[in-house]
XYZ file of C-alpha atoms in Angstrom:
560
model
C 47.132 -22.639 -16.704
C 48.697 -22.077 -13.561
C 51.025 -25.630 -12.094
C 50.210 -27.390 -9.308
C 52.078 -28.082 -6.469
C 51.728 -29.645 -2.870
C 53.388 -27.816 -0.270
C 54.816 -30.601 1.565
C 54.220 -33.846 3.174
C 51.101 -33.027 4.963
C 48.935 -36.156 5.690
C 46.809 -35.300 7.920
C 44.377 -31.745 8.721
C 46.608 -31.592 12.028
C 49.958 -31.384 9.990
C 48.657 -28.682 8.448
C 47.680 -26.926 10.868
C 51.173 -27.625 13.146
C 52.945 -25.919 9.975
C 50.643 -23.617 9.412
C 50.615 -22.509 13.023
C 53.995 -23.586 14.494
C 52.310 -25.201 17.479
C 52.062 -28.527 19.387
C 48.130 -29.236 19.824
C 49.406 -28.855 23.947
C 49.842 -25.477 22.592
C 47.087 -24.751 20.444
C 44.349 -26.048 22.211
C 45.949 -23.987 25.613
C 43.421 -22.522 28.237
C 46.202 -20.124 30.246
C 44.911 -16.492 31.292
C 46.654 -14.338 29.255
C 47.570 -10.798 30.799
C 48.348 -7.275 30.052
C 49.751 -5.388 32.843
C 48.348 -2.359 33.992
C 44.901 -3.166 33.399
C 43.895 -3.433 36.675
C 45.250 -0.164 37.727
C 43.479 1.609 34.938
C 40.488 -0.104 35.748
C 40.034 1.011 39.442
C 40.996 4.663 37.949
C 38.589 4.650 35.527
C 35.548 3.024 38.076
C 36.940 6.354 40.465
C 36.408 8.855 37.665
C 32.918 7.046 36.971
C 31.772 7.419 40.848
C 33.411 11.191 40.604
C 30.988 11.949 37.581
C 34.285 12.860 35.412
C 33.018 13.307 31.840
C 34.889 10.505 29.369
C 35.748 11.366 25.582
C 35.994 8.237 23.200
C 38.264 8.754 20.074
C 38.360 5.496 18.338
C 38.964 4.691 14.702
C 37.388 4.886 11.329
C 38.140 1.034 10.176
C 35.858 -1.819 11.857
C 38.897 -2.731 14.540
C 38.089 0.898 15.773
C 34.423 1.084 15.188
C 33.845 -2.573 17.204
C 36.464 -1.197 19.542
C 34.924 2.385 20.196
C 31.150 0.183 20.764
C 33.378 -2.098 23.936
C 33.783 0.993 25.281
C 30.787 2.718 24.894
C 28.518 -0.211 25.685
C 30.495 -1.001 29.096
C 30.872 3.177 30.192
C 26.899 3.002 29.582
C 26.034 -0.133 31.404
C 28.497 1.119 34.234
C 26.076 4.759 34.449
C 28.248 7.002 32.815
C 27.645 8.551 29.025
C 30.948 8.882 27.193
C 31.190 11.395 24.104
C 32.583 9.184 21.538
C 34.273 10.960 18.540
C 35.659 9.135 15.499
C 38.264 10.652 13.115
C 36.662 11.720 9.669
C 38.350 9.598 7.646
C 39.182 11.800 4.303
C 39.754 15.642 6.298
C 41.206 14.583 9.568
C 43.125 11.385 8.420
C 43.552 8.227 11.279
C 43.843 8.876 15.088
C 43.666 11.209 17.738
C 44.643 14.949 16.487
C 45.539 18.243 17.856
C 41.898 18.901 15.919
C 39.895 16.520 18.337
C 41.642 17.983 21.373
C 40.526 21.164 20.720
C 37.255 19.929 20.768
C 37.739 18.310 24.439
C 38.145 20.869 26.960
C 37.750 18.861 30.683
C 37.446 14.842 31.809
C 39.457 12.075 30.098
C 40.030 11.110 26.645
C 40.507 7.286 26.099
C 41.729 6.183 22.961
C 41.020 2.756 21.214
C 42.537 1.082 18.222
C 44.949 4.663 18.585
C 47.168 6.981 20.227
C 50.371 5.683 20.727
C 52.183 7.645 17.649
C 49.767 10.819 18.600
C 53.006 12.537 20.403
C 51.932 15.932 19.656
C 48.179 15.469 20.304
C 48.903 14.225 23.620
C 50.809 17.191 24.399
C 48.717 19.800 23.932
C 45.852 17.442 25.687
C 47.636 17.121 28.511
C 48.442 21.086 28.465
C 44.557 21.408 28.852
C 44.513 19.878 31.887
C 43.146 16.808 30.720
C 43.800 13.147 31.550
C 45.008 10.785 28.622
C 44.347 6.640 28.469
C 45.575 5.528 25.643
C 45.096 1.974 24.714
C 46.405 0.787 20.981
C 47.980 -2.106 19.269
C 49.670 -0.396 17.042
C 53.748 0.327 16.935
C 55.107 3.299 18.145
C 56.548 6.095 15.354
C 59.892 5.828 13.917
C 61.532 7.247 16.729
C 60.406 5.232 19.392
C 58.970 8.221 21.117
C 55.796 7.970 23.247
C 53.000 10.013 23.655
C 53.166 12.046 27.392
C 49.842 10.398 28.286
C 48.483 8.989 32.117
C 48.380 5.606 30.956
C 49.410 3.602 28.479
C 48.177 -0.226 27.361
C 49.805 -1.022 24.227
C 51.220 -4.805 24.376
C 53.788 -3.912 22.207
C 55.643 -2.525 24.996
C 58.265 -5.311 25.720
C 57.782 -6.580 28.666
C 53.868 -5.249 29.348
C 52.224 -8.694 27.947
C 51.715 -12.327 27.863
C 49.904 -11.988 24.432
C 51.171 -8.873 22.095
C 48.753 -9.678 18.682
C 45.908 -8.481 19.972
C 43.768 -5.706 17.897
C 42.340 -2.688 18.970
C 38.788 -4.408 19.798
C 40.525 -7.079 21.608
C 42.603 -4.738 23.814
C 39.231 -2.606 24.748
C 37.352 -6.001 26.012
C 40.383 -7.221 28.264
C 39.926 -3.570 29.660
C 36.491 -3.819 29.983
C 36.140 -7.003 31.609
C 37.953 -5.323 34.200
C 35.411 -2.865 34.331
C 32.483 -5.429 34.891
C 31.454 -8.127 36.313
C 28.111 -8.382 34.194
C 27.958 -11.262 31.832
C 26.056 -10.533 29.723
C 27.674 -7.088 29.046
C 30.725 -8.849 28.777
C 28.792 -11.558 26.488
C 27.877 -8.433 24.120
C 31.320 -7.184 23.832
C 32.881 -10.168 23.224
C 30.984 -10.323 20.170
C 32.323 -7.126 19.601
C 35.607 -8.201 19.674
C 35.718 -11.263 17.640
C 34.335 -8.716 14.688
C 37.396 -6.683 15.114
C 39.914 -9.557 15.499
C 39.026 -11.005 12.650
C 38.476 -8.174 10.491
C 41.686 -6.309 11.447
C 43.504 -9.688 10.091
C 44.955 -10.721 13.794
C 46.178 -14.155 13.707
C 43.495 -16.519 15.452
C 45.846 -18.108 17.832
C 46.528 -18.073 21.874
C 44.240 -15.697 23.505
C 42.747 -13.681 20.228
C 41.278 -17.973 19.273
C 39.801 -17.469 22.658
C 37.970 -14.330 22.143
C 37.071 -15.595 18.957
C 35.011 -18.893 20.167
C 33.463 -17.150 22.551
C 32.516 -14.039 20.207
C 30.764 -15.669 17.548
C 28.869 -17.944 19.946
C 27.717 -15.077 21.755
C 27.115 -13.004 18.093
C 23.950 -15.858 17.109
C 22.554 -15.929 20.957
C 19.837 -12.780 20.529
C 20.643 -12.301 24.508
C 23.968 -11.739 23.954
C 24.240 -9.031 21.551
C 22.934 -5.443 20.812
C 19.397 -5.408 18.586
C 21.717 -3.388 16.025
C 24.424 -6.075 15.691
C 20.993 -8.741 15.349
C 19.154 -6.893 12.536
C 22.560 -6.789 11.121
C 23.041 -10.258 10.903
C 19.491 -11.151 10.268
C 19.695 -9.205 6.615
C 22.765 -11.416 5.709
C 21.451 -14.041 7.011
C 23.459 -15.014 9.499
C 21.083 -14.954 12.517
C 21.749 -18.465 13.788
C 25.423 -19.170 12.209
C 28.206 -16.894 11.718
C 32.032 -17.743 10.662
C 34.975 -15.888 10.633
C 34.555 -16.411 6.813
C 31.440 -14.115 6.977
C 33.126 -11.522 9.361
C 35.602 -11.357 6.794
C 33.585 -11.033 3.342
C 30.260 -9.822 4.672
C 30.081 -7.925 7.992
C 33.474 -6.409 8.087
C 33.201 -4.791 4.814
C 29.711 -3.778 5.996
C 30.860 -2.010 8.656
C 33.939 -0.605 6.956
C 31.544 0.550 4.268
C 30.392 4.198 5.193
C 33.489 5.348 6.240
C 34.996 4.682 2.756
C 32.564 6.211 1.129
C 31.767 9.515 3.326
C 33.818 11.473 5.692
C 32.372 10.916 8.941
C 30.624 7.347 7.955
C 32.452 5.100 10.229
C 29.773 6.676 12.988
C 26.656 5.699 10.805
C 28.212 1.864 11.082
C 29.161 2.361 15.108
C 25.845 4.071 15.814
C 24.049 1.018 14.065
C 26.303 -1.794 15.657
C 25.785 -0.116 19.675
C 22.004 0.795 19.243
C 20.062 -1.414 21.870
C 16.669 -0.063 21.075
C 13.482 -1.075 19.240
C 13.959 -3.741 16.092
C 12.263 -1.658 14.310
C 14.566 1.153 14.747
C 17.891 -1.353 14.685
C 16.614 -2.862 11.318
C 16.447 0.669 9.829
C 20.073 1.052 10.868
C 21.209 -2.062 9.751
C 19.349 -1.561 5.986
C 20.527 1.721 5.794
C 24.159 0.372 6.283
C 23.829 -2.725 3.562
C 22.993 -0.100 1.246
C 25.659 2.040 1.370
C 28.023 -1.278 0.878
C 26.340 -2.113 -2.103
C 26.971 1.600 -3.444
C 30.348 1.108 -2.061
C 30.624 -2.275 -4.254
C 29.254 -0.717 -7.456
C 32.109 2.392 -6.901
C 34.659 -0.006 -6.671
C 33.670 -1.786 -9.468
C 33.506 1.088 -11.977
C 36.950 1.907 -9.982
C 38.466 -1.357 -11.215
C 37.421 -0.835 -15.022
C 39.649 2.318 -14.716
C 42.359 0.381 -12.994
C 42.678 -1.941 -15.592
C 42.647 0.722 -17.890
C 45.176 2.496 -16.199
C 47.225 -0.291 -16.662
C 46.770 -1.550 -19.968
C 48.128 2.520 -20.893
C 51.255 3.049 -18.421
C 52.110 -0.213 -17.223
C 54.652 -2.458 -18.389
C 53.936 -6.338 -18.426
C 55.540 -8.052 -15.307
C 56.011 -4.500 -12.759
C 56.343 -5.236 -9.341
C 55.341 -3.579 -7.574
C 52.248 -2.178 -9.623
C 52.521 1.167 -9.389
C 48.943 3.164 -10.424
C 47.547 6.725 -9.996
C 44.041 6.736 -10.382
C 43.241 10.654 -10.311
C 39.863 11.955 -7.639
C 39.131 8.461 -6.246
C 37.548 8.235 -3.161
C 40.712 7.535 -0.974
C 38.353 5.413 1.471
C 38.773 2.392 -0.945
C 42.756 2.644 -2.347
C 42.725 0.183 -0.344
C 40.338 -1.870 -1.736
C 41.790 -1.738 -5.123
C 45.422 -1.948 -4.127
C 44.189 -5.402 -2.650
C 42.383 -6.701 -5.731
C 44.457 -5.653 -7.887
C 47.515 -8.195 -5.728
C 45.351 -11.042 -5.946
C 44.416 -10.671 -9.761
C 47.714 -9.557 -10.877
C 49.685 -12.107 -8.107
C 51.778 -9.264 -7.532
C 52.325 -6.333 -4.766
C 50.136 -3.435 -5.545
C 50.376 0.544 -4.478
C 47.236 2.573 -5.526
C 47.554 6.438 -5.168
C 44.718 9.209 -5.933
C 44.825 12.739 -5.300
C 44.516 14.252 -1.526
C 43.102 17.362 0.150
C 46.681 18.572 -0.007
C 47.308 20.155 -3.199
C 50.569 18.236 -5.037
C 50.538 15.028 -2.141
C 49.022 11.966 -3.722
C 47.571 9.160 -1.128
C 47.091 5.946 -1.280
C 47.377 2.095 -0.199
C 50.390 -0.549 -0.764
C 49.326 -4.569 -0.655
C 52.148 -6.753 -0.243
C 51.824 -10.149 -2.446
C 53.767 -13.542 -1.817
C 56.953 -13.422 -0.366
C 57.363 -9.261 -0.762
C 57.058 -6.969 2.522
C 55.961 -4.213 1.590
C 56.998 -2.570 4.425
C 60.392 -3.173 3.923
C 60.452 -2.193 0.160
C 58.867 1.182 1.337
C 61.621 1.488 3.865
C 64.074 0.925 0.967
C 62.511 4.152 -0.575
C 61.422 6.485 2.154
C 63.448 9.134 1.004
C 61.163 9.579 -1.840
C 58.181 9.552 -0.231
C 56.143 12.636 2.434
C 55.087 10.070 4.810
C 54.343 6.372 4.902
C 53.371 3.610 7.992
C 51.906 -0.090 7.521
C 53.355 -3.351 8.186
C 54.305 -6.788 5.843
C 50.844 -7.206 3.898
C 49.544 -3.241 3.924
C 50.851 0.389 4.518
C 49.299 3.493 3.213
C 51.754 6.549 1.896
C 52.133 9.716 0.488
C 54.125 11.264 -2.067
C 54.996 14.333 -3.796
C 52.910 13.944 -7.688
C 56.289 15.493 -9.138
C 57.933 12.354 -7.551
C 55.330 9.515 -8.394
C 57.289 8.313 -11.471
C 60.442 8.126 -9.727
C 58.889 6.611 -6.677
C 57.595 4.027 -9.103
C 61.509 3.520 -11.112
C 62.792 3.020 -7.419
C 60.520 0.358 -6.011
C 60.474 -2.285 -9.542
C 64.407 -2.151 -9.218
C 64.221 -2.403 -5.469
C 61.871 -5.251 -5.912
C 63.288 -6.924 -9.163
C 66.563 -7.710 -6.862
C 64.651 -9.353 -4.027
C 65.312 -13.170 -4.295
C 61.699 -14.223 -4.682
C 61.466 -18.703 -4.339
C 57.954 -19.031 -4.670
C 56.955 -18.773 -8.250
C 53.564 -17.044 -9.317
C 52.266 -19.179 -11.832
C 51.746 -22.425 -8.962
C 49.012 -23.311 -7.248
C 50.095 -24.949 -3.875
C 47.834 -27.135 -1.838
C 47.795 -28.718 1.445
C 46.044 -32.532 1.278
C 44.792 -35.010 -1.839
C 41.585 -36.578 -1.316
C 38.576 -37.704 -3.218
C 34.998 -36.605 -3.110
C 33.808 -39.415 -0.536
C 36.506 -38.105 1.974
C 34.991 -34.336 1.901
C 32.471 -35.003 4.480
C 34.899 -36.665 7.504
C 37.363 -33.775 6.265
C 34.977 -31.027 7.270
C 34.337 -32.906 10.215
C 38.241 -33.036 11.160
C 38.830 -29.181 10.335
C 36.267 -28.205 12.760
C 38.274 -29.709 15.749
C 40.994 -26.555 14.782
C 38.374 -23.693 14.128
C 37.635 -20.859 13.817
C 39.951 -20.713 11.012
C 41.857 -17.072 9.886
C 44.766 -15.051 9.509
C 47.509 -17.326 11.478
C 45.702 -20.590 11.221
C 44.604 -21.045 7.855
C 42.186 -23.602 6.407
C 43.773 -26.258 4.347
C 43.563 -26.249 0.964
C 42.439 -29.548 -0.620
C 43.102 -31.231 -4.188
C 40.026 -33.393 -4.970
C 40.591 -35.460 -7.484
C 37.778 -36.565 -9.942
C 34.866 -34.309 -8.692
C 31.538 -35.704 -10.461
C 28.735 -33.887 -10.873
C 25.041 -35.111 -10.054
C 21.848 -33.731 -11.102
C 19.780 -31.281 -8.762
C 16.445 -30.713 -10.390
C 17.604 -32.155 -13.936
C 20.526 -29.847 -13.698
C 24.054 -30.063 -13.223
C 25.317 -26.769 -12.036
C 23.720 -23.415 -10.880
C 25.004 -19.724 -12.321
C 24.586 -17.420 -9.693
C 25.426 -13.564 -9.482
C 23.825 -10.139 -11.103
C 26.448 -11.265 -14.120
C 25.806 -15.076 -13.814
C 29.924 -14.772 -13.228
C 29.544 -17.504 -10.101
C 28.857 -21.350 -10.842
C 27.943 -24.221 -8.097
C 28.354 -27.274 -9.090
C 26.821 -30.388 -7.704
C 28.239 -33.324 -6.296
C 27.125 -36.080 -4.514
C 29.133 -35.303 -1.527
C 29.709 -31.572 -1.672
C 28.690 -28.889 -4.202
C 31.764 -26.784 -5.472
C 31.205 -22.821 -5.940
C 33.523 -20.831 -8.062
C 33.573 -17.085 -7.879
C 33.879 -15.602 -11.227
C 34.211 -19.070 -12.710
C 30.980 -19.698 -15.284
C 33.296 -18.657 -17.966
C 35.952 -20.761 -17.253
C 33.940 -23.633 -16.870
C 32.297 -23.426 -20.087
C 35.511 -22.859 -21.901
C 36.054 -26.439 -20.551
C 33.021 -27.450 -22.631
C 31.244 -28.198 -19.340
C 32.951 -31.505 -18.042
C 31.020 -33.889 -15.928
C 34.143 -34.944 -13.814
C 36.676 -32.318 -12.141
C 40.029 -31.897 -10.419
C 39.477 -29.432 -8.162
C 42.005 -27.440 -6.023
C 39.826 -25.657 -2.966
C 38.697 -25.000 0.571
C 36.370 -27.409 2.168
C 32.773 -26.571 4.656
C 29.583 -26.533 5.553
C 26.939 -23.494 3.651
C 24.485 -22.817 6.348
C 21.523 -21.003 3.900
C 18.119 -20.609 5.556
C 18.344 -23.506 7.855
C 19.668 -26.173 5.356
C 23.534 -27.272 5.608
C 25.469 -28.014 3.050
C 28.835 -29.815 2.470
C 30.684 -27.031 -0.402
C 33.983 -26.506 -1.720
C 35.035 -22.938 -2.665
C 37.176 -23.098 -5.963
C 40.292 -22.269 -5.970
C 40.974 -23.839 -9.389
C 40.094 -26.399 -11.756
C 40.805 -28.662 -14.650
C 39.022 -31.348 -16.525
C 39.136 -34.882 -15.360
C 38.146 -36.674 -18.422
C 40.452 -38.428 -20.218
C 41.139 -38.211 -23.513
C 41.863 -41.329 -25.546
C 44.529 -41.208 -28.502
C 43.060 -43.340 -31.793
C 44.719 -46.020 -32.706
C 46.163 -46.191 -36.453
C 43.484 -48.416 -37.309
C 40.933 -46.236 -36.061
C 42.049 -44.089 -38.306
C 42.125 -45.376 -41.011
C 38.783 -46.615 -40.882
C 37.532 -43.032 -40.133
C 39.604 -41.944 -43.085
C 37.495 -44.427 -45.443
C 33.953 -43.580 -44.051
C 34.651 -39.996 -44.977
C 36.123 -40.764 -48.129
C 32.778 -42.757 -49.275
């Protein structure tokens, strides 16, 4: 069983969140106007190309930053009278951003990129050789070299010096353009929704101006006026109609969205198409059930694609590698990085996940960073081993040479084994103590800091002596296709544990818990709930050593 350990001397939901964050509430809780320059001189060029009729090509992304991105754009070009083309990269033959490939499709107007284009050197070139203007707008770093693209404009806030604000994503970068474009609010209502998907899914930290765009996109996302009838069906199927969380962005509708395009070449445009539509329900509900289907195929693939992994593992691993190092031959390469990021948690150790491409000899795949590793920098370490390779501390995708995988694989354990790692694997740290009667004014003190995500955490709580109560003359609830999930109810919360039935009646079913987890409200069908997500557990019952003479009295009644 894994140790637990508090981080520090946190007393209070605030000093977690001032660690967490590295802010003073002045600064958290700040309403400045952030700005990226040059947005109001694309803006007036783009409203002149509008009035001029000048046709507008939108090459966006294949992941939900681009897809919410690419429907800012095409939902404010519409509203303003003009009808962009909007062309997303096919995720398995074309690979990410805009290519030489798409520019040969384009052959007058303007192409504006989103979530893209500011590594796409070559592409540019041979756009602008056409004679056509390039926008690019991206959030992304520029290659290697430091080279830009040759293109008209360029709204990356990267560039030092170009922003207030530079961790913004893709989607967030498209609606401070677009808001420039309009002055409709309720077209700036819809894409703000937009953008808060994006954000959040793209794992942008929730602070300064992305928090902003945050609040204001999911209060928008449960207002039917202020969102498309595609986004509305959407939620409606998950249930999320009148509540939404950056939780649920990012567990339900961002793998949703990112769904199709891991499963078929050109699916990121089923998941844009159903997102954007404005139309009938009837039509947007279609959309939206065709999409929830294709995740749940895309769950049940990666399920059957974890049995292999472990497999995989079990044969050519070695107890203890780190990285993990698998090649998992014909996978779809739309979800390496799905596994490559399960595989981290489970294991509790970085992860790289490689399958076969389209190029004959070139494996692809995904690298997860875990704990204190960058992954980044340990591919850095090793680029001379590998074709290509781009990412960032958590994640990075690469490509190698099969003849090289096993060396590749030698290179980054040593590389990896010499880091000086300080946080240990086996411990479980936690933020705050408190009993169950404190859960409920907890909850109420963490909402003053949401919407909680990548940058600004949630605490994590150790509750100490969590009793259950009877619900209908039962204790707990299994829940799942495998029964694999257990709530258990309290009197002031119930407590949910993913994959934890088993667990919990290995413990021989105790009445009374410690439990390590994060603390809020379920919103299910109207009815609120106070619920703890497990992290971990352990019995709270106490066991009593017999005295001598208890024994020996026990001794004699058997002996009789």
């Amino acid at each position: 069983m894994a140790k637990w350990e508090k981080k520090d001397n946190a007393k209070t939901v605030w000093d977690v969140i001032k660690r967490n964050t590295g802010l003073t509430k002045q600064e958290f809780f700040a309403e400045k106007e952030y700005e990226i320059k040059g947005l109001d001189e694309l803006a007036e060029y783009i409203l002149n190309a509008i009035k001029n009729k000048t046709p507008i090509s939108i090459v966006g992304d294949y992941d939900a930053d681009g897809i919410t991105a690419s429907a800012i754009m095409a939902t404010t070009l519409n509203h303003l009278g003009t009808k962009p083309r909007i062309r997303l990269p096919r995720r398995i033959s074309e690979g990410f951003g805009l290519s030489e490939t798409i520019v040969d499709e384009i052959n007058e107007g303007i192409i504006i990129t989103v979530d893209n284009g500011i590594a796409a050197v070559d592409a540019v070139k041979k756009a602008k050789e056409k004679g056509l203007t390039v926008i690019i707008t991206d959030h992304h770093l520029p290659n290697d070299d430091n080279i830009l693209p040759d293109a008209d404009f360029i709204i990356n806030p990267h560039l030092p010096g170009t922003a207030d604000f530079t961790e913004y994503c893709g989607a967030g970068i498209a609606y401070k353009l677009c808001c420039k474009l309009t002055d409709d609010e309720k077209i700036k209502a819809i894409i703000s929704g937009f953008a808060a998907i994006g954000t959040v899914a793209d794992m942008m930290p929730i602070l300064y101006d992305n928090r902003k765009i945050v609040i204001e996109g999911l209060k928008n996302l449960v207002n039917p006026e202020t969102r498309t009838t595609g986004m509305g069906a959407i939620l409606e199927i998950c249930n999320l109609n009148n509540h939404i969380t950056t939780t649920n962005i990012s567990f339900k509708i961002g793998p949703i969205l990112n769904a199709a395009g891991r499963l078929y070449d050109n699916g990121a445009m089923i998941s844009l198409t159903a997102i954007a539509y404005n139309g009938s329900y009837e039509k947007a509900l279609e959309l939206a059930e065709n999409l929830i289907h294709i995740n749940e195929e895309r769950k049940e693939y990666v399920s059957k694609t974890m049995e292999e992994a472990y497999l995989n593992i079990s044969t050519n691993c070695l107890y203890g590698d780190n990285p993990l190092c698998l090649y998992i031959p014909n996978m779809s390469e739309g979800i390496v990085g799905i596994i490559a990021g399960r595989l981290a948690e489970e294991m509790k150790v970085s992860s790289i996940v490689l399958t076969d491409s389209e190029q004959p000899g070139i494996l692809k795949g995904s690298a997860r960073g875990y704990g204190e590793v960058n992954i980044k920098d340990v591919l850095d370490a090793n680029k001379h081993l590998l074709v290509k390779y781009g990412g960032h501390a958590g994640a990075a995708g690469l490509s190698v040479k099969k003849e090289d995988f096993m060396e590749l694989k030698d290179s980054l354990i040593n590389y990896v084994d010499k880091l000086p790692i300080t946080v240990q694997k086996d411990v479980i740290y936690y933020d705050l103590d408190i009993v169950p009667a404190d859960i409920p004014k907890m909850i109420n003190e963490q909402k003053k800091y949401e919407p909680y995500g990548f940058g600004n955490p949630k605490p994590i709580f150790r509750i100490e002596g969590f009793e259950l109560f009877p619900r209908y003359s039962e204790f707990y609830k299994l829940k799942g296709q495998d029964n694999s999930t257990i709530t258990l109810y309290g009197q002031y919360a119930d407590a949910t544990g993913f994959g934890m039935a088993e667990k919990y009646n290995e413990m021989n079913r105790p009445k009374r818990l410690n439990i390590i987890g994060i603390i809020g409200e379920n919103h299910f069908m109207g009815k609120v709930r106070n619920e703890v997500e497990i992290i971990d557990k352990e019995s709270n019952v106490k066991i009593i050593e017999k005295t001598s003479l208890a024994s020996l009295l026990e001794k004699k009644a058997l002996e009789r």
